PDB file of C-alpha atoms in Angstrom:
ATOM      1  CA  UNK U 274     -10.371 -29.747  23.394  1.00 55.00           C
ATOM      2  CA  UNK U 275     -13.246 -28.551  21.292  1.00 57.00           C
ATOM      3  CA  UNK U 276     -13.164 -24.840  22.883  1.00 59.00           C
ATOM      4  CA  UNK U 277      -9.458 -24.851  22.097  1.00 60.00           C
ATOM      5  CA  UNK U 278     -10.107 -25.541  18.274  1.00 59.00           C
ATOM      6  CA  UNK U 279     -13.266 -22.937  18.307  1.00 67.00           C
ATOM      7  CA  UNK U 280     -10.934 -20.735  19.640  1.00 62.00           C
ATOM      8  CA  UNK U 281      -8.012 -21.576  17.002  1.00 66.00           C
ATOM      9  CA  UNK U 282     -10.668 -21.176  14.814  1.00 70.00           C
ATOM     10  CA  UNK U 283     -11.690 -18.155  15.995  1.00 80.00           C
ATOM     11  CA  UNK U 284      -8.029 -16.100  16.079  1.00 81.00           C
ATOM     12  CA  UNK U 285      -7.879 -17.509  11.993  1.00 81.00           C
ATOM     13  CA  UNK U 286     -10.817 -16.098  11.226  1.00 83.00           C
ATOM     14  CA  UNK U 287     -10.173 -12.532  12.903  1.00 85.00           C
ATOM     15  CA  UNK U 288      -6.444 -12.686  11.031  1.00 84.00           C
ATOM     16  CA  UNK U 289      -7.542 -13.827   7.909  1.00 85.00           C
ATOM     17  CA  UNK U 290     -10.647 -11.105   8.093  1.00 88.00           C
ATOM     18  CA  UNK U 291      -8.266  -8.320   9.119  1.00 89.00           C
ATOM     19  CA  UNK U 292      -5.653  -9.542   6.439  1.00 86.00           C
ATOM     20  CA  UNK U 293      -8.678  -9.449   3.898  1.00 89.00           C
ATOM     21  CA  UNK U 294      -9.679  -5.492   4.956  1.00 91.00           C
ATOM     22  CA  UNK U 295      -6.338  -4.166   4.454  1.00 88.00           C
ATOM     23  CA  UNK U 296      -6.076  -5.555   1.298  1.00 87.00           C
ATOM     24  CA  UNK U 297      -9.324  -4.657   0.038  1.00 91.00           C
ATOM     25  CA  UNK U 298      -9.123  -0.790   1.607  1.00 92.00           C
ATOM     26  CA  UNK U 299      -5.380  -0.549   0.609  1.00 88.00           C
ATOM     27  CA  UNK U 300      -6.515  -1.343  -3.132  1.00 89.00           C
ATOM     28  CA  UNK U 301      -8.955   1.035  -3.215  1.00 92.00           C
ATOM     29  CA  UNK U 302      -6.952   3.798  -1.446  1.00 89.00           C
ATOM     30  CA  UNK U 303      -4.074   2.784  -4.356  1.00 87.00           C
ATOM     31  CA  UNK U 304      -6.138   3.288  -7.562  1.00 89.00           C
ATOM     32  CA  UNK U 305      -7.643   6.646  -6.018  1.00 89.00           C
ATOM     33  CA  UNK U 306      -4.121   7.429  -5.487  1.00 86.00           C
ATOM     34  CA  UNK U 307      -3.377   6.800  -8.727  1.00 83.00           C
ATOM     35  CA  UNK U 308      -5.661   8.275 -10.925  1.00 85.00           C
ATOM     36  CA  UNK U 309      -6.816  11.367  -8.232  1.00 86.00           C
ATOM     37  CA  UNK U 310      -4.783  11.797  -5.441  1.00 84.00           C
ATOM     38  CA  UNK U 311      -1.034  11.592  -6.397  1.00 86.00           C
ATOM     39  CA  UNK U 312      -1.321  15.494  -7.171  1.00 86.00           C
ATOM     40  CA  UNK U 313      -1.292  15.978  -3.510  1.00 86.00           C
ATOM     41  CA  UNK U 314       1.502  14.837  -2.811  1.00 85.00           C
ATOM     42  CA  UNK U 315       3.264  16.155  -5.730  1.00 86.00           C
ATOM     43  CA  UNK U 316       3.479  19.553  -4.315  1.00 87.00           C
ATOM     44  CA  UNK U 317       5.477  17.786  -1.243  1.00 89.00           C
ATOM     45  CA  UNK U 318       7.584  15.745  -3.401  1.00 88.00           C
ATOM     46  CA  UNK U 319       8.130  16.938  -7.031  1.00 85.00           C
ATOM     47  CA  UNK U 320      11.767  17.295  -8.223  1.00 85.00           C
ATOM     48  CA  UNK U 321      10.056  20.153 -10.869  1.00 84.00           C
ATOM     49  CA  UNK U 322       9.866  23.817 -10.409  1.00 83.00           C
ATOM     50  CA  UNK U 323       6.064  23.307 -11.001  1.00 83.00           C
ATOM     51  CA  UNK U 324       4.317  19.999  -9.748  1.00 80.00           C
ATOM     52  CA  UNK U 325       1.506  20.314 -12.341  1.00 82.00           C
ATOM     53  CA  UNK U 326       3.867  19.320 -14.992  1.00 82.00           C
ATOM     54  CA  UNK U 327       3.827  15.697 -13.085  1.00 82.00           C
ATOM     55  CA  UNK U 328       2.693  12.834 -15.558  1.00 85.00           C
ATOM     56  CA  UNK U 329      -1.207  12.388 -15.236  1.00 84.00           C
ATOM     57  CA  UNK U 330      -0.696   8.504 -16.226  1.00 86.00           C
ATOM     58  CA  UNK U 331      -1.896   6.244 -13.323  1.00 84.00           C
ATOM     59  CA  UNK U 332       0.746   3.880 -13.904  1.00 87.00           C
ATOM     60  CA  UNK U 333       3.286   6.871 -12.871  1.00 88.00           C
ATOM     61  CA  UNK U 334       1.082   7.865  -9.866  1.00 87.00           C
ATOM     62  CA  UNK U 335       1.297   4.386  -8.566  1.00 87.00           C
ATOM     63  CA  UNK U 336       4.806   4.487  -8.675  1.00 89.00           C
ATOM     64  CA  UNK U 337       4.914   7.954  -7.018  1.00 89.00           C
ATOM     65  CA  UNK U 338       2.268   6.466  -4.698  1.00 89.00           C
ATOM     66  CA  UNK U 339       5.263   3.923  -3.726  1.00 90.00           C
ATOM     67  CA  UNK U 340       8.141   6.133  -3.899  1.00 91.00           C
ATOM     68  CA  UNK U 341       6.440   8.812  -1.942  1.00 91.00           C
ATOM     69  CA  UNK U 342       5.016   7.133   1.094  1.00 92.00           C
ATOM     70  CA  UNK U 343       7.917   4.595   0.949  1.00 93.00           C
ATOM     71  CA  UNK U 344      10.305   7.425   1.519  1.00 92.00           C
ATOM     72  CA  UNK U 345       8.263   9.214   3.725  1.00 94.00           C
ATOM     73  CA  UNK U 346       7.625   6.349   6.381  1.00 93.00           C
ATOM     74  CA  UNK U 347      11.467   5.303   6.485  1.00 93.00           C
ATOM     75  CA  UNK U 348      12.328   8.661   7.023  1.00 92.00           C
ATOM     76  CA  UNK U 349      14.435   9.089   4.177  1.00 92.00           C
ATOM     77  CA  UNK U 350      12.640  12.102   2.786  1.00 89.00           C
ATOM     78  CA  UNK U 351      10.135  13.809   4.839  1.00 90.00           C
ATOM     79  CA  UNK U 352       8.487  17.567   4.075  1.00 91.00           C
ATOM     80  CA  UNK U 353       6.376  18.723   6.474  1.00 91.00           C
ATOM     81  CA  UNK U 354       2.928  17.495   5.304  1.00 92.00           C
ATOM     82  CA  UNK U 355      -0.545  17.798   7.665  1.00 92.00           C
ATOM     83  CA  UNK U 356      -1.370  15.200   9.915  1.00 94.00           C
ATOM     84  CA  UNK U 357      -3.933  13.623   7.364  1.00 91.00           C
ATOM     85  CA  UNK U 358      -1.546  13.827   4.441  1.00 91.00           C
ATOM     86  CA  UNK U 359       0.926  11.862   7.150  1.00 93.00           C
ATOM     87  CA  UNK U 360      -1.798   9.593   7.986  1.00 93.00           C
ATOM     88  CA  UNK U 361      -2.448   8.584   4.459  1.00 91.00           C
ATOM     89  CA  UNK U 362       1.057   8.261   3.574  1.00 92.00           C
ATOM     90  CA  UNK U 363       1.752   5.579   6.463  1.00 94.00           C
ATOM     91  CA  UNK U 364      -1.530   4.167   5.692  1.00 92.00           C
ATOM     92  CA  UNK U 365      -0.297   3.300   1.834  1.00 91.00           C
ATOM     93  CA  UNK U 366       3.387   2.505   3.083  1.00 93.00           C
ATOM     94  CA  UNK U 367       1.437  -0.548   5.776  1.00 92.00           C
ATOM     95  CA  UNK U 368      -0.510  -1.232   2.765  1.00 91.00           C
ATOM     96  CA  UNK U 369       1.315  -1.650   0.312  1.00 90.00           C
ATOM     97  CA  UNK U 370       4.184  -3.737   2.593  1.00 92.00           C
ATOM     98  CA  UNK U 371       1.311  -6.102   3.369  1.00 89.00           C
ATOM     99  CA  UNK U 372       0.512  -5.865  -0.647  1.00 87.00           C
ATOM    100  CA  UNK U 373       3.715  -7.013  -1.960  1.00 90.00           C
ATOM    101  CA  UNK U 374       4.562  -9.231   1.106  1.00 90.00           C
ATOM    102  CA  UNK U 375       1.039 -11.754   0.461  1.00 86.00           C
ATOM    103  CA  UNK U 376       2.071 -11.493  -3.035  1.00 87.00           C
ATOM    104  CA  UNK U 377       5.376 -12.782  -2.636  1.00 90.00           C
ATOM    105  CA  UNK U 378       4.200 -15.046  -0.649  1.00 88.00           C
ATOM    106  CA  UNK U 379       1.680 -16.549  -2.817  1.00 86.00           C
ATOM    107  CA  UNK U 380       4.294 -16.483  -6.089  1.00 89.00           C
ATOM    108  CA  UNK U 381       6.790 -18.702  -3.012  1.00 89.00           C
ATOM    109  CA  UNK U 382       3.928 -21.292  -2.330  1.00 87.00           C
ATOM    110  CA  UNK U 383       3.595 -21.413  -5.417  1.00 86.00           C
ATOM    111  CA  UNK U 384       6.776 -22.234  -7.070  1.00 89.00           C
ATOM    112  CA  UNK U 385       7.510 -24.496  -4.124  1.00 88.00           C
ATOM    113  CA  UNK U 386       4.442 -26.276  -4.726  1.00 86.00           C
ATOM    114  CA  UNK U 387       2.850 -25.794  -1.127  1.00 84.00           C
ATOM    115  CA  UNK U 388      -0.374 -24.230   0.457  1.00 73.00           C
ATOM    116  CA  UNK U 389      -4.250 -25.064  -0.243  1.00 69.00           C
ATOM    117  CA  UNK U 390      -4.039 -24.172  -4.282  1.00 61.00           C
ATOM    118  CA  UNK U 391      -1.414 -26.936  -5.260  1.00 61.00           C
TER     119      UNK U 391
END
């Protein structure tokens, strides 16, 4: 019985590790997105004749950040972008899914009164 709960244990502390490094990486990868890296994908997916003229405010970029690799990953708007580009872009959608989704989650237990902070 004891090797069961090590094991139990075990698989929580791999999940809840894992669950930690995506959030952690995916935070960092967001506010590099948003104050550097958005202008790469702005030659991809700007609306305007010239993608400079893209707002340099990081609250903006995070929201391109969202609308770009959201859109990408679906499939609902996809340019042909390099295999890294790609990479990152399904890298932020996973992240940012997992992002909002343990948030949600949190603001649920929370308003229903449940979990280890009530």
């Amino acid at each position: 019985m004891e090797q069961i709960m090590d094991a139990t244990l075990s698989i929580k502390a791999v999940l809840a590790n894992t669950l930690l490094l995506i959030l952690v990486t995916g935070t960092i990868n967001h506010i590099y997105a948003a104050f550097f890296g958005i202008r790469r994908l702005d030659r991809y997916f700007s609306r305007k004749p010239d993608p400079s003229r893209e707002s340099r405010s990081p609250f903006d970029g995070f929201y391109r950040l969202h609308k770009c690799s959201f859109l990408y990953s679906l499939g609902i708007r996809r340019p042909a972008v390099g295999a890294g580009l790609s990479l990152w872009l399904y890298f932020s959608f996973f992240s940012l899914a997992i992002i909002w989704i343990t948030l949600g989650l949190a603001a649920l237990g929370r308003y229903l009164q449940i979990g280890p902070f009530t």
